Amino acid sequence: MAETDKRKRIIRAAEQLFHARQFHEITLDEVARRADVGKGTIYLYFSDKHDLFYQTAMAGFEEMCGVIRENASRRLSFREELARATRGVSDFFRLRRPIFHMIRAELKGPGAGVHRGAMLQRRRQLTQLLAAIIGRGKAVGEVRSALPLLVLAEYLLGMLRARALEMGGCAGPGTAGRGKGRGADPGVVEFFLHGAAGRHGATARHGTAAGARVTRRTRNAIGTRKK
Amino acid sequence: MAETDKRKRIIRAAEQLFHARQFHEITLDEVARRADVGKGTIYLYFSDKHDLFYQTAMAGFEEMCGVIRENASRRLSFREELARATRGVSDFFRLRRPIFHMIRAELKGPGAGVHRGAMLQRRRQLTQLLAAIIGRGKAVGEVRSALPLLVLAEYLLGMLRARALEMGGCAGPGTAGRGKGRGADPGVVEFFLHGAAGRHGATARHGTAAGARVTRRTRNAIGTRKK
Amino acid sequence: MAETDKRKRIIRAAEQLFHARQFHEITLDEVARRADVGKGTIYLYFSDKHDLFYQTAMAGFEEMCGVIRENASRRLSFREELARATRGVSDFFRLRRPIFHMIRAELKGPGAGVHRGAMLQRRRQLTQLLAAIIGRGKAVGEVRSALPLLVLAEYLLGMLRARALEMGGCAGPGTAGRGKGRGADPGVVEFFLHGAAGRHGATARHGTAAGARVTRRTRNAIGTRKK
Amino acid sequence: MAETDKRKRIIRAAEQLFHARQFHEITLDEVARRADVGKGTIYLYFSDKHDLFYQTAMAGFEEMCGVIRENASRRLSFREELARATRGVSDFFRLRRPIFHMIRAELKGPGAGVHRGAMLQRRRQLTQLLAAIIGRGKAVGEVRSALPLLVLAEYLLGMLRARALEMGGCAGPGTAGRGKGRGADPGVVEFFLHGAAGRHGATARHGTAAGARVTRRTRNAIGTRKK
DNA sequence: CATGAATGAGGATTCATTCAT
DNA sequence: TATGAATGAATCCTCATTCAT
């Protein structure tokens, strides 16, 4: 227990520090100080500075995938499942943003050679989790795009990433969605499903009516298209 | 001019090196060597290592915005303009990927304090360029989403980023689009406009027919929806 | 006894590790692991890392001196006693080589300050043991050099050291001597007694005949000498 | 020049420090301080701490071999050449003792992997230089031992090493030899040639008579031997 | 007695930056 | 202007030593 305790303290410290600075700008002295452990202690649990950040990233990532999987096990409607997964990812992007910077950074440097594979695999894991959900949407006819599921999943992730990181988590009016409030709003899901040509957003409600209207207008729009 | 030449050589070297490694993993020795310039020379044109990479990022960014603006000046249809902007951004993401990593990195570190403002402003510039294009789409009725234009622009950027960086520029089947092949495929634009619920992608061709089919199917799909 | 057992295990481990690496390149972790003892246990028997290696060296040294003394107590001919001592030292140099490196190292570093005196004394002990044997040779007329006995002893040690350490224990042809084979060959003794000008070595056998032949040839050689 | 100057200052500093302490006990900070250069400067001329000490050792070694070779080129009598080589080696062992400790140390650790080969080769070079001289002695009949030349050379080196290092350069009475006084005395050469059974040392004269007497006595001695 | 987790002083090494030429 | 040798602050990592169990 004591060991695990220190290990966790170190990981938490690393993650916290990663909020404000980058891998190379963080010293292990700082990590040790913030974790309130001796400098050498870090090397009892991690082989390396890289290893520390790698494991920190992995831990967070795994946690996020866990959240999504958890929801997948319950029998929810496609929409609901997609919304929850979306919210889960979004929360992670926002609250544990450093982890994703770590992952991105880790995938670059050559020092990541050892970890690179594992990291890519994890990322693919996430994509596949989302792809599976979208696949269900296809099965029930709510997703009709002929694009590969993985591509759709990547697009969704890209949007979530944009929402959480570029926009600082505020998607403008209409974000608040409904009750829960803390996570991703339905806007993303709606947009993901019906695109910019669909009518949704500030006034977004989901439901058959809205969906229907979207498509009708869409047809018109296409009709108007020149080239 | 000889000076400007060296300056450019240095910037190019920095950008190239940034392809494979991160800011802190690149030494000015390397930059100087690759630029075929004395190490001290760097300090004649840049006040700092940070400054060098900041200016490098800015130069690339500016170039990209230029491409988009250029197309904006010609009178093109909304679709065409969106497609071109999309392609421009996509090419940049792919071919000059390092620049975007640089920007992201630069926005983090504390050393960026001075530049931070300028960078954020540039980024906003890009978003606004895209937002303007999307705004035109709204004007002509092809965009109906109630989401703020800037949000839509961010979503689009997020998707492009995902396509270029996560998927290595290959969006899977359907990517090949038409002849040119090198840039963004219509898939993104189509997806951006009609979402996952629309039918497009692998079999996507643009033109009225394809569009019509998309919407028809979509309506059916909506009809089948349970909740 | 259990304690003494651990003490010995630790010493043995230290000696073994010293075969391949140097004092500073050996960690107490390794020693503990190899001795199958807890790291802290080392500090129950030794005050220090230096102390551990000092005591290890001493133990080996003492052992070697013991071998020589043992032979000294029996009444043997000068030649035989010299041969045995020589073999004893040689075996030690070869089989327990690390000990001698330890001693040498120990005599240098400043940390050895405390032990230095004791070590020098031990070394002198060995030299004196050999000097005593050589002294007997002088008494029986087999040694005629006017050089001090201690100097002769040092020369002999130097040669043995060279043989064991520099030449990896193989003195080239003539080494095989007789049956036992493992220890010092007569070559050294012969060389020690008659020098390079004497005929011995490859064809050396001990016994009167060989000896006689050696000297006969030697005489001739001297006759031929120019200057 | 300036470069070479710094390089030499660093090497000299390293060698000096090596007089009193061992490789691992010397910090590069010290070396830099004593050489009066910046710490980083060391890395301009040496790739490594190991490399620094390796090159330092090599430089000294090479210098010594140079001295011996120099004498070899002049046409000297065997005796004289042997005496000079002996003196050269002896001086080096005494005055630049650290170098030999460095070499020995270097030949042990696994870090020497790269240098090990080169060092062994150098050592062999020295041995062969001496072996060549002894070979000349054989040619002129002054050396009759059937031991391989390299073995004889090693023995000689062993004795010189013993004299210089163990005995602190004082071989007791008779050391002063002749005029020059500073280097090795003829005692070693005499002993090397005629062994302990020969009459030499304090009263050593070399010449036919002494040599002859030695061998005669030797024969007697052998006759007296028991076993 | 025995242990090994925890510690932090200490050292090799890197690299942005300066400055004499 | 242009250069690159020189510098030393800064950082990762090791390992002897301690001490709570």
PDB file of N, CA and C in Angstrom, chain C residues 24-88:
ATOM      1  N   HIS C  24      34.697   1.235  -7.371  1.00  0.00           N
ATOM      2  CA  HIS C  24      33.626   2.206  -7.567  1.00  0.00           C
ATOM      3  C   HIS C  24      32.561   1.728  -8.545  1.00  0.00           C
ATOM      4  N   GLU C  25      32.866   0.685  -9.229  1.00  0.00           N
ATOM      5  CA  GLU C  25      31.888   0.199 -10.203  1.00  0.00           C
ATOM      6  C   GLU C  25      31.003  -0.893  -9.614  1.00  0.00           C
ATOM      7  N   ILE C  26      31.292  -1.255  -8.388  1.00  0.00           N
ATOM      8  CA  ILE C  26      30.486  -2.283  -7.734  1.00  0.00           C
ATOM      9  C   ILE C  26      29.552  -1.606  -6.743  1.00  0.00           C
ATOM     10  N   THR C  27      28.297  -1.958  -6.805  1.00  0.00           N
ATOM     11  CA  THR C  27      27.352  -1.354  -5.868  1.00  0.00           C
ATOM     12  C   THR C  27      27.073  -2.330  -4.728  1.00  0.00           C
ATOM     13  N   LEU C  28      26.736  -1.771  -3.616  1.00  0.00           N
ATOM     14  CA  LEU C  28      26.429  -2.637  -2.478  1.00  0.00           C
ATOM     15  C   LEU C  28      25.156  -3.423  -2.749  1.00  0.00           C
ATOM     16  N   ASP C  29      24.326  -2.899  -3.596  1.00  0.00           N
ATOM     17  CA  ASP C  29      23.148  -3.660  -4.007  1.00  0.00           C
ATOM     18  C   ASP C  29      23.584  -4.983  -4.617  1.00  0.00           C
ATOM     19  N   GLU C  30      24.529  -4.901  -5.497  1.00  0.00           N
ATOM     20  CA  GLU C  30      25.013  -6.113  -6.138  1.00  0.00           C
ATOM     21  C   GLU C  30      25.608  -7.076  -5.123  1.00  0.00           C
ATOM     22  N   VAL C  31      26.438  -6.526  -4.267  1.00  0.00           N
ATOM     23  CA  VAL C  31      27.062  -7.380  -3.260  1.00  0.00           C
ATOM     24  C   VAL C  31      25.987  -8.088  -2.458  1.00  0.00           C
ATOM     25  N   ALA C  32      25.014  -7.314  -2.007  1.00  0.00           N
ATOM     26  CA  ALA C  32      23.954  -7.894  -1.189  1.00  0.00           C
ATOM     27  C   ALA C  32      23.201  -8.966  -1.969  1.00  0.00           C
ATOM     28  N   ARG C  33      22.909  -8.675  -3.206  1.00  0.00           N
ATOM     29  CA  ARG C  33      22.152  -9.625  -4.021  1.00  0.00           C
ATOM     30  C   ARG C  33      22.945 -10.921  -4.186  1.00  0.00           C
ATOM     31  N   ARG C  34      24.201 -10.751  -4.532  1.00  0.00           N
ATOM     32  CA  ARG C  34      25.005 -11.933  -4.779  1.00  0.00           C
ATOM     33  C   ARG C  34      25.231 -12.741  -3.497  1.00  0.00           C
ATOM     34  N   ALA C  35      25.321 -12.009  -2.399  1.00  0.00           N
ATOM     35  CA  ALA C  35      25.527 -12.706  -1.126  1.00  0.00           C
ATOM     36  C   ALA C  35      24.199 -13.222  -0.581  1.00  0.00           C
ATOM     37  N   ASP C  36      23.131 -12.845  -1.271  1.00  0.00           N
ATOM     38  CA  ASP C  36      21.798 -13.242  -0.848  1.00  0.00           C
ATOM     39  C   ASP C  36      21.519 -12.755   0.575  1.00  0.00           C
ATOM     40  N   VAL C  37      21.734 -11.494   0.728  1.00  0.00           N
ATOM     41  CA  VAL C  37      21.615 -10.873   2.041  1.00  0.00           C
ATOM     42  C   VAL C  37      20.916  -9.535   1.845  1.00  0.00           C
ATOM     43  N   GLY C  38      20.262  -9.079   2.866  1.00  0.00           N
ATOM     44  CA  GLY C  38      19.656  -7.757   2.765  1.00  0.00           C
ATOM     45  C   GLY C  38      20.730  -6.687   2.709  1.00  0.00           C
ATOM     46  N   LYS C  39      20.387  -5.585   2.056  1.00  0.00           N
ATOM     47  CA  LYS C  39      21.415  -4.567   1.875  1.00  0.00           C
ATOM     48  C   LYS C  39      21.870  -4.012   3.227  1.00  0.00           C
ATOM     49  N   GLY C  40      20.918  -3.857   4.100  1.00  0.00           N
ATOM     50  CA  GLY C  40      21.259  -3.310   5.396  1.00  0.00           C
ATOM     51  C   GLY C  40      22.182  -4.215   6.195  1.00  0.00           C
ATOM     52  N   THR C  41      22.089  -5.490   5.907  1.00  0.00           N
ATOM     53  CA  THR C  41      22.896  -6.460   6.653  1.00  0.00           C
ATOM     54  C   THR C  41      24.393  -6.188   6.522  1.00  0.00           C
ATOM     55  N   ILE C  42      24.767  -5.698   5.358  1.00  0.00           N
ATOM     56  CA  ILE C  42      26.184  -5.414   5.147  1.00  0.00           C
ATOM     57  C   ILE C  42      26.704  -4.492   6.242  1.00  0.00           C
ATOM     58  N   TYR C  43      25.838  -3.555   6.631  1.00  0.00           N
ATOM     59  CA  TYR C  43      26.271  -2.577   7.629  1.00  0.00           C
ATOM     60  C   TYR C  43      26.286  -3.142   9.041  1.00  0.00           C
ATOM     61  N   LEU C  44      25.833  -4.355   9.159  1.00  0.00           N
ATOM     62  CA  LEU C  44      25.936  -4.993  10.468  1.00  0.00           C
ATOM     63  C   LEU C  44      27.330  -5.568  10.665  1.00  0.00           C
ATOM     64  N   TYR C  45      27.954  -5.888   9.565  1.00  0.00           N
ATOM     65  CA  TYR C  45      29.263  -6.536   9.674  1.00  0.00           C
ATOM     66  C   TYR C  45      30.407  -5.637   9.231  1.00  0.00           C
ATOM     67  N   PHE C  46      30.059  -4.627   8.468  1.00  0.00           N
ATOM     68  CA  PHE C  46      31.109  -3.725   7.990  1.00  0.00           C
ATOM     69  C   PHE C  46      30.644  -2.291   8.190  1.00  0.00           C
ATOM     70  N   SER C  47      31.563  -1.476   8.585  1.00  0.00           N
ATOM     71  CA  SER C  47      31.169  -0.112   8.911  1.00  0.00           C
ATOM     72  C   SER C  47      30.934   0.701   7.652  1.00  0.00           C
ATOM     73  N   ASP C  48      31.414   0.154   6.547  1.00  0.00           N
ATOM     74  CA  ASP C  48      31.568   1.017   5.395  1.00  0.00           C
ATOM     75  C   ASP C  48      31.751   0.196   4.130  1.00  0.00           C
ATOM     76  N   LYS C  49      31.560   0.813   3.003  1.00  0.00           N
ATOM     77  CA  LYS C  49      31.888   0.120   1.769  1.00  0.00           C
ATOM     78  C   LYS C  49      33.409  -0.105   1.734  1.00  0.00           C
ATOM     79  N   HIS C  50      34.121   0.913   2.094  1.00  0.00           N
ATOM     80  CA  HIS C  50      35.575   0.772   2.119  1.00  0.00           C
ATOM     81  C   HIS C  50      35.998  -0.341   3.066  1.00  0.00           C
ATOM     82  N   ASP C  51      35.371  -0.329   4.201  1.00  0.00           N
ATOM     83  CA  ASP C  51      35.717  -1.336   5.189  1.00  0.00           C
ATOM     84  C   ASP C  51      35.466  -2.734   4.639  1.00  0.00           C
ATOM     85  N   LEU C  52      34.363  -2.888   3.960  1.00  0.00           N
ATOM     86  CA  LEU C  52      34.067  -4.203   3.395  1.00  0.00           C
ATOM     87  C   LEU C  52      35.190  -4.660   2.478  1.00  0.00           C
ATOM     88  N   PHE C  53      35.592  -3.779   1.591  1.00  0.00           N
ATOM     89  CA  PHE C  53      36.608  -4.215   0.637  1.00  0.00           C
ATOM     90  C   PHE C  53      37.980  -4.339   1.303  1.00  0.00           C
ATOM     91  N   TYR C  54      38.183  -3.505   2.277  1.00  0.00           N
ATOM     92  CA  TYR C  54      39.434  -3.620   3.017  1.00  0.00           C
ATOM     93  C   TYR C  54      39.515  -4.983   3.693  1.00  0.00           C
ATOM     94  N   GLN C  55      38.460  -5.319   4.376  1.00  0.00           N
ATOM     95  CA  GLN C  55      38.465  -6.601   5.090  1.00  0.00           C
ATOM     96  C   GLN C  55      38.524  -7.770   4.115  1.00  0.00           C
ATOM     97  N   THR C  56      37.867  -7.602   2.997  1.00  0.00           N
ATOM     98  CA  THR C  56      37.926  -8.661   1.994  1.00  0.00           C
ATOM     99  C   THR C  56      39.358  -8.873   1.522  1.00  0.00           C
ATOM    100  N   ALA C  57      40.009  -7.768   1.250  1.00  0.00           N
ATOM    101  CA  ALA C  57      41.387  -7.859   0.793  1.00  0.00           C
ATOM    102  C   ALA C  57      42.262  -8.494   1.870  1.00  0.00           C
ATOM    103  N   MET C  58      42.081  -8.019   3.070  1.00  0.00           N
ATOM    104  CA  MET C  58      42.881  -8.548   4.176  1.00  0.00           C
ATOM    105  C   MET C  58      42.708 -10.053   4.327  1.00  0.00           C
ATOM    106  N   ALA C  59      41.480 -10.484   4.277  1.00  0.00           N
ATOM    107  CA  ALA C  59      41.201 -11.901   4.454  1.00  0.00           C
ATOM    108  C   ALA C  59      41.966 -12.729   3.428  1.00  0.00           C
ATOM    109  N   GLY C  60      41.888 -12.297   2.186  1.00  0.00           N
ATOM    110  CA  GLY C  60      42.581 -13.040   1.141  1.00  0.00           C
ATOM    111  C   GLY C  60      44.084 -13.008   1.339  1.00  0.00           C
ATOM    112  N   PHE C  61      44.552 -11.862   1.680  1.00  0.00           N
ATOM    113  CA  PHE C  61      45.991 -11.702   1.875  1.00  0.00           C
ATOM    114  C   PHE C  61      46.489 -12.634   2.982  1.00  0.00           C
ATOM    115  N   GLU C  62      45.754 -12.586   4.042  1.00  0.00           N
ATOM    116  CA  GLU C  62      46.133 -13.403   5.198  1.00  0.00           C
ATOM    117  C   GLU C  62      46.189 -14.876   4.808  1.00  0.00           C
ATOM    118  N   GLU C  63      45.221 -15.240   4.050  1.00  0.00           N
ATOM    119  CA  GLU C  63      45.139 -16.626   3.613  1.00  0.00           C
ATOM    120  C   GLU C  63      46.401 -17.018   2.843  1.00  0.00           C
ATOM    121  N   MET C  64      46.796 -16.121   1.959  1.00  0.00           N
ATOM    122  CA  MET C  64      47.973 -16.407   1.144  1.00  0.00           C
ATOM    123  C   MET C  64      49.232 -16.512   2.005  1.00  0.00           C
ATOM    124  N   CYS C  65      49.393 -15.575   2.896  1.00  0.00           N
ATOM    125  CA  CYS C  65      50.552 -15.630   3.769  1.00  0.00           C
ATOM    126  C   CYS C  65      50.544 -16.934   4.554  1.00  0.00           C
ATOM    127  N   GLY C  66      49.353 -17.352   4.956  1.00  0.00           N
ATOM    128  CA  GLY C  66      49.232 -18.599   5.694  1.00  0.00           C
ATOM    129  C   GLY C  66      49.807 -19.755   4.909  1.00  0.00           C
ATOM    130  N   VAL C  67      49.479 -19.818   3.639  1.00  0.00           N
ATOM    131  CA  VAL C  67      49.976 -20.906   2.800  1.00  0.00           C
ATOM    132  C   VAL C  67      51.510 -20.940   2.808  1.00  0.00           C
ATOM    133  N   ILE C  68      52.067 -19.768   2.679  1.00  0.00           N
ATOM    134  CA  ILE C  68      53.530 -19.714   2.629  1.00  0.00           C
ATOM    135  C   ILE C  68      54.134 -20.101   3.968  1.00  0.00           C
ATOM    136  N   ARG C  69      53.576 -19.568   5.006  1.00  0.00           N
ATOM    137  CA  ARG C  69      54.107 -19.878   6.341  1.00  0.00           C
ATOM    138  C   ARG C  69      54.042 -21.365   6.617  1.00  0.00           C
ATOM    139  N   GLU C  70      52.969 -21.950   6.198  1.00  0.00           N
ATOM    140  CA  GLU C  70      52.756 -23.371   6.421  1.00  0.00           C
ATOM    141  C   GLU C  70      53.932 -24.177   5.874  1.00  0.00           C
ATOM    142  N   ASN C  71      54.281 -23.818   4.647  1.00  0.00           N
ATOM    143  CA  ASN C  71      55.401 -24.538   4.031  1.00  0.00           C
ATOM    144  C   ASN C  71      56.711 -24.229   4.738  1.00  0.00           C
ATOM    145  N   ALA C  72      56.810 -23.038   5.251  1.00  0.00           N
ATOM    146  CA  ALA C  72      58.050 -22.652   5.920  1.00  0.00           C
ATOM    147  C   ALA C  72      58.283 -23.508   7.163  1.00  0.00           C
ATOM    148  N   SER C  73      57.188 -23.938   7.777  1.00  0.00           N
ATOM    149  CA  SER C  73      57.347 -24.685   9.025  1.00  0.00           C
ATOM    150  C   SER C  73      57.926 -26.073   8.774  1.00  0.00           C
ATOM    151  N   ARG C  74      57.542 -26.664   7.649  1.00  0.00           N
ATOM    152  CA  ARG C  74      58.145 -27.978   7.352  1.00  0.00           C
ATOM    153  C   ARG C  74      59.597 -27.742   6.953  1.00  0.00           C
ATOM    154  N   ARG C  75      60.351 -28.716   7.130  1.00  0.00           N
ATOM    155  CA  ARG C  75      61.774 -28.578   6.782  1.00  0.00           C
ATOM    156  C   ARG C  75      61.978 -29.008   5.333  1.00  0.00           C
ATOM    157  N   LEU C  76      62.045 -28.054   4.449  1.00  0.00           N
ATOM    158  CA  LEU C  76      62.237 -28.387   3.029  1.00  0.00           C
ATOM    159  C   LEU C  76      63.535 -27.765   2.545  1.00  0.00           C
ATOM    160  N   SER C  77      63.986 -28.230   1.430  1.00  0.00           N
ATOM    161  CA  SER C  77      65.183 -27.625   0.833  1.00  0.00           C
ATOM    162  C   SER C  77      64.817 -26.212   0.388  1.00  0.00           C
ATOM    163  N   PHE C  78      65.812 -25.364   0.260  1.00  0.00           N
ATOM    164  CA  PHE C  78      65.602 -23.995  -0.203  1.00  0.00           C
ATOM    165  C   PHE C  78      64.834 -23.981  -1.508  1.00  0.00           C
ATOM    166  N   ARG C  79      65.319 -24.739  -2.452  1.00  0.00           N
ATOM    167  CA  ARG C  79      64.681 -24.781  -3.772  1.00  0.00           C
ATOM    168  C   ARG C  79      63.211 -25.139  -3.673  1.00  0.00           C
ATOM    169  N   GLU C  80      62.980 -26.165  -2.896  1.00  0.00           N
ATOM    170  CA  GLU C  80      61.603 -26.630  -2.802  1.00  0.00           C
ATOM    171  C   GLU C  80      60.722 -25.589  -2.116  1.00  0.00           C
ATOM    172  N   GLU C  81      61.266 -25.022  -1.081  1.00  0.00           N
ATOM    173  CA  GLU C  81      60.469 -24.038  -0.365  1.00  0.00           C
ATOM    174  C   GLU C  81      60.195 -22.839  -1.266  1.00  0.00           C
ATOM    175  N   LEU C  82      61.209 -22.411  -1.970  1.00  0.00           N
ATOM    176  CA  LEU C  82      61.039 -21.289  -2.882  1.00  0.00           C
ATOM    177  C   LEU C  82      59.994 -21.626  -3.940  1.00  0.00           C
ATOM    178  N   ALA C  83      60.112 -22.842  -4.464  1.00  0.00           N
ATOM    179  CA  ALA C  83      59.166 -23.266  -5.497  1.00  0.00           C
ATOM    180  C   ALA C  83      57.741 -23.251  -4.959  1.00  0.00           C
ATOM    181  N   ARG C  84      57.587 -23.739  -3.736  1.00  0.00           N
ATOM    182  CA  ARG C  84      56.234 -23.800  -3.171  1.00  0.00           C
ATOM    183  C   ARG C  84      55.675 -22.403  -2.885  1.00  0.00           C
ATOM    184  N   ALA C  85      56.513 -21.583  -2.317  1.00  0.00           N
ATOM    185  CA  ALA C  85      56.054 -20.219  -2.038  1.00  0.00           C
ATOM    186  C   ALA C  85      55.666 -19.544  -3.344  1.00  0.00           C
ATOM    187  N   THR C  86      56.548 -19.725  -4.296  1.00  0.00           N
ATOM    188  CA  THR C  86      56.307 -19.153  -5.613  1.00  0.00           C
ATOM    189  C   THR C  86      54.974 -19.626  -6.184  1.00  0.00           C
ATOM    190  N   ARG C  87      54.765 -20.891  -6.059  1.00  0.00           N
ATOM    191  CA  ARG C  87      53.520 -21.439  -6.584  1.00  0.00           C
ATOM    192  C   ARG C  87      52.331 -20.881  -5.814  1.00  0.00           C
ATOM    193  N   GLY C  88      52.502 -20.817  -4.508  1.00  0.00           N
ATOM    194  CA  GLY C  88      51.420 -20.288  -3.680  1.00  0.00           C
ATOM    195  C   GLY C  88      51.041 -18.870  -4.086  1.00  0.00           C
TER     196      GLY C  88
END
